[in-house]
PDB file of C-alpha atoms in Angstrom:
ATOM      1  CA  UNK M   1      41.924   9.705  91.536  1.00  0.00           C
ATOM      2  CA  UNK M   2      44.833  10.259  93.905  1.00  0.00           C
ATOM      3  CA  UNK M   3      43.337  13.343  95.499  1.00  0.00           C
ATOM      4  CA  UNK M   4      44.817  14.751  98.666  1.00  0.00           C
ATOM      5  CA  UNK M   5      43.017  16.087 101.710  1.00  0.00           C
ATOM      6  CA  UNK M   6      43.760  19.569 100.352  1.00  0.00           C
ATOM      7  CA  UNK M   7      41.948  18.728  97.109  1.00  0.00           C
ATOM      8  CA  UNK M   8      38.901  17.598  99.053  1.00  0.00           C
ATOM      9  CA  UNK M   9      38.950  20.660 101.313  1.00  0.00           C
ATOM     10  CA  UNK M  10      39.010  22.894  98.211  1.00  0.00           C
ATOM     11  CA  UNK M  11      36.146  20.962  96.583  1.00  0.00           C
ATOM     12  CA  UNK M  12      34.127  21.141  99.802  1.00  0.00           C
ATOM     13  CA  UNK M  13      34.773  24.907 100.141  1.00  0.00           C
ATOM     14  CA  UNK M  14      36.142  24.167 103.620  1.00  0.00           C
ATOM     15  CA  UNK M  15      38.567  27.066 103.949  1.00  0.00           C
ATOM     16  CA  UNK M  16      39.224  26.446 107.641  1.00  0.00           C
ATOM     17  CA  UNK M  17      40.482  22.995 106.670  1.00  0.00           C
ATOM     18  CA  UNK M  18      42.427  24.401 103.699  1.00  0.00           C
ATOM     19  CA  UNK M  19      44.272  26.763 106.050  1.00  0.00           C
ATOM     20  CA  UNK M  20      44.872  24.041 108.634  1.00  0.00           C
ATOM     21  CA  UNK M  21      46.257  21.640 106.036  1.00  0.00           C
ATOM     22  CA  UNK M  22      48.557  24.326 104.644  1.00  0.00           C
ATOM     23  CA  UNK M  23      49.713  25.199 108.169  1.00  0.00           C
ATOM     24  CA  UNK M  24      50.466  21.501 108.673  1.00  0.00           C
ATOM     25  CA  UNK M  25      52.655  21.477 105.562  1.00  0.00           C
ATOM     26  CA  UNK M  26      50.329  20.276 102.802  1.00  0.00           C
ATOM     27  CA  UNK M  27      51.784  20.757  99.320  1.00  0.00           C
ATOM     28  CA  UNK M  28      49.798  23.567  97.699  1.00  0.00           C
ATOM     29  CA  UNK M  29      50.929  22.385  94.236  1.00  0.00           C
ATOM     30  CA  UNK M  30      49.863  18.746  94.678  1.00  0.00           C
ATOM     31  CA  UNK M  31      48.125  17.222  91.637  1.00  0.00           C
ATOM     32  CA  UNK M  32      45.612  14.408  91.460  1.00  0.00           C
ATOM     33  CA  UNK M  33      45.622  11.598  88.901  1.00  0.00           C
ATOM     34  CA  UNK M  34      44.153  13.920  86.257  1.00  0.00           C
ATOM     35  CA  UNK M  35      46.504  16.814  86.960  1.00  0.00           C
ATOM     36  CA  UNK M  36      44.072  18.958  88.950  1.00  0.00           C
ATOM     37  CA  UNK M  37      45.464  21.081  91.763  1.00  0.00           C
ATOM     38  CA  UNK M  38      43.458  22.315  94.749  1.00  0.00           C
ATOM     39  CA  UNK M  39      43.437  25.738  93.034  1.00  0.00           C
ATOM     40  CA  UNK M  40      41.601  24.244  90.039  1.00  0.00           C
ATOM     41  CA  UNK M  41      38.869  23.038  92.391  1.00  0.00           C
ATOM     42  CA  UNK M  42      38.643  26.218  94.467  1.00  0.00           C
ATOM     43  CA  UNK M  43      38.275  28.256  91.264  1.00  0.00           C
ATOM     44  CA  UNK M  44      35.684  25.864  89.829  1.00  0.00           C
ATOM     45  CA  UNK M  45      33.623  25.975  93.029  1.00  0.00           C
ATOM     46  CA  UNK M  46      33.552  29.781  93.044  1.00  0.00           C
ATOM     47  CA  UNK M  47      35.488  29.745  96.308  1.00  0.00           C
ATOM     48  CA  UNK M  48      37.065  33.206  96.294  1.00  0.00           C
ATOM     49  CA  UNK M  49      38.515  32.901  99.786  1.00  0.00           C
ATOM     50  CA  UNK M  50      40.005  29.496  98.965  1.00  0.00           C
ATOM     51  CA  UNK M  51      41.515  30.866  95.755  1.00  0.00           C
ATOM     52  CA  UNK M  52      43.104  33.715  97.712  1.00  0.00           C
ATOM     53  CA  UNK M  53      44.458  31.410 100.429  1.00  0.00           C
ATOM     54  CA  UNK M  54      45.913  28.954  97.931  1.00  0.00           C
ATOM     55  CA  UNK M  55      47.502  31.682  95.812  1.00  0.00           C
ATOM     56  CA  UNK M  56      49.014  33.299  98.909  1.00  0.00           C
ATOM     57  CA  UNK M  57      50.486  29.904  99.795  1.00  0.00           C
ATOM     58  CA  UNK M  58      52.148  29.622  96.381  1.00  0.00           C
ATOM     59  CA  UNK M  59      49.602  27.815  94.203  1.00  0.00           C
ATOM     60  CA  UNK M  60      50.427  28.025  90.501  1.00  0.00           C
ATOM     61  CA  UNK M  61      47.731  29.860  88.513  1.00  0.00           C
ATOM     62  CA  UNK M  62      49.243  28.432  85.303  1.00  0.00           C
ATOM     63  CA  UNK M  63      49.155  24.771  86.382  1.00  0.00           C
ATOM     64  CA  UNK M  64      47.609  22.626  83.666  1.00  0.00           C
ATOM     65  CA  UNK M  65      45.642  19.440  84.213  1.00  0.00           C
ATOM     66  CA  UNK M  66      45.802  16.428  81.881  1.00  0.00           C
ATOM     67  CA  UNK M  67      43.639  18.256  79.327  1.00  0.00           C
ATOM     68  CA  UNK M  68      45.807  21.357  79.505  1.00  0.00           C
ATOM     69  CA  UNK M  69      43.191  23.380  81.377  1.00  0.00           C
ATOM     70  CA  UNK M  70      44.418  25.816  84.006  1.00  0.00           C
ATOM     71  CA  UNK M  71      42.609  27.267  87.046  1.00  0.00           C
ATOM     72  CA  UNK M  72      41.428  30.230  84.964  1.00  0.00           C
ATOM     73  CA  UNK M  73      39.595  27.822  82.660  1.00  0.00           C
ATOM     74  CA  UNK M  74      38.202  25.990  85.708  1.00  0.00           C
ATOM     75  CA  UNK M  75      36.938  29.306  87.082  1.00  0.00           C
ATOM     76  CA  UNK M  76      34.668  29.658  84.067  1.00  0.00           C
ATOM     77  CA  UNK M  77      32.401  27.106  85.788  1.00  0.00           C
ATOM     78  CA  UNK M  78      32.222  29.060  89.048  1.00  0.00           C
ATOM     79  CA  UNK M  79      28.669  29.526  90.311  1.00  0.00           C
ATOM     80  CA  UNK M  80      29.592  32.825  91.991  1.00  0.00           C
ATOM     81  CA  UNK M  81      32.372  35.412  92.267  1.00  0.00           C
ATOM     82  CA  UNK M  82      33.625  34.658  88.737  1.00  0.00           C
ATOM     83  CA  UNK M  83      34.867  38.185  88.115  1.00  0.00           C
ATOM     84  CA  UNK M  84      36.674  38.397  91.460  1.00  0.00           C
ATOM     85  CA  UNK M  85      38.272  34.986  90.985  1.00  0.00           C
ATOM     86  CA  UNK M  86      39.441  35.946  87.501  1.00  0.00           C
ATOM     87  CA  UNK M  87      40.935  39.148  88.931  1.00  0.00           C
ATOM     88  CA  UNK M  88      42.817  37.192  91.603  1.00  0.00           C
ATOM     89  CA  UNK M  89      44.155  34.653  89.134  1.00  0.00           C
ATOM     90  CA  UNK M  90      45.192  37.366  86.683  1.00  0.00           C
ATOM     91  CA  UNK M  91      46.949  39.310  89.447  1.00  0.00           C
ATOM     92  CA  UNK M  92      49.010  36.180  90.149  1.00  0.00           C
ATOM     93  CA  UNK M  93      50.050  35.568  86.544  1.00  0.00           C
ATOM     94  CA  UNK M  94      47.288  33.518  84.922  1.00  0.00           C
ATOM     95  CA  UNK M  95      47.512  33.498  81.129  1.00  0.00           C
ATOM     96  CA  UNK M  96      44.131  33.664  79.357  1.00  0.00           C
ATOM     97  CA  UNK M  97      45.767  32.940  75.980  1.00  0.00           C
ATOM     98  CA  UNK M  98      47.380  29.685  77.118  1.00  0.00           C
ATOM     99  CA  UNK M  99      45.977  26.887  74.928  1.00  0.00           C
ATOM    100  CA  UNK M 100      44.755  23.623  76.368  1.00  0.00           C
ATOM    101  CA  UNK M 101      45.342  20.203  74.781  1.00  0.00           C
ATOM    102  CA  UNK M 102      42.689  20.994  72.160  1.00  0.00           C
ATOM    103  CA  UNK M 103      44.210  24.345  71.214  1.00  0.00           C
ATOM    104  CA  UNK M 104      41.493  26.342  72.943  1.00  0.00           C
ATOM    105  CA  UNK M 105      42.241  29.043  75.489  1.00  0.00           C
ATOM    106  CA  UNK M 106      40.110  30.718  78.123  1.00  0.00           C
ATOM    107  CA  UNK M 107      40.323  33.877  76.017  1.00  0.00           C
ATOM    108  CA  UNK M 108      38.825  31.928  73.111  1.00  0.00           C
ATOM    109  CA  UNK M 109      35.964  30.827  75.352  1.00  0.00           C
ATOM    110  CA  UNK M 110      35.340  34.406  76.469  1.00  0.00           C
ATOM    111  CA  UNK M 111      35.332  35.566  72.867  1.00  0.00           C
ATOM    112  CA  UNK M 112      32.815  32.887  71.892  1.00  0.00           C
ATOM    113  CA  UNK M 113      30.619  33.909  74.832  1.00  0.00           C
ATOM    114  CA  UNK M 114      31.021  37.567  73.810  1.00  0.00           C
ATOM    115  CA  UNK M 115      31.674  38.522  77.433  1.00  0.00           C
ATOM    116  CA  UNK M 116      33.246  41.964  77.247  1.00  0.00           C
ATOM    117  CA  UNK M 117      33.319  42.194  81.057  1.00  0.00           C
ATOM    118  CA  UNK M 118      35.465  39.065  81.330  1.00  0.00           C
ATOM    119  CA  UNK M 119      37.611  40.079  78.367  1.00  0.00           C
ATOM    120  CA  UNK M 120      38.323  43.385  80.111  1.00  0.00           C
ATOM    121  CA  UNK M 121      39.367  41.567  83.297  1.00  0.00           C
ATOM    122  CA  UNK M 122      41.680  39.298  81.327  1.00  0.00           C
ATOM    123  CA  UNK M 123      43.097  42.066  79.182  1.00  0.00           C
ATOM    124  CA  UNK M 124      42.031  40.397  75.945  1.00  0.00           C
ATOM    125  CA  UNK M 125      40.113  41.722  72.959  1.00  0.00           C
ATOM    126  CA  UNK M 126      36.872  40.096  71.952  1.00  0.00           C
ATOM    127  CA  UNK M 127      37.851  40.227  68.306  1.00  0.00           C
ATOM    128  CA  UNK M 128      40.889  38.262  68.683  1.00  0.00           C
TER     129      UNK M 128
END
């Protein structure tokens, strides 16, 4: 898949290693063979600290993988800290209305789920 050590550290929720790799010059915007960045994986894993570290290092919250999904969309799978991760991504310029390759956005997903709490965090209306 062409994943870097930084990808694996993000997947493993190994934030000590994430920091060390960044300190050693790892490219925070590196993509794997399917277009995923370490930020996609940190968000998906519910790794709030990793999300914060990667964003502070310049990770792109609008980066799209091969399917057009961004880290905000990946965060929707987070097993914990979803609201806090969404807040961090939004504060760094994530766009909930950005469509993926199938024309669906994270805002669309939130509307279908009828999650007013997430809609409020993203600044979108449920009736869209």
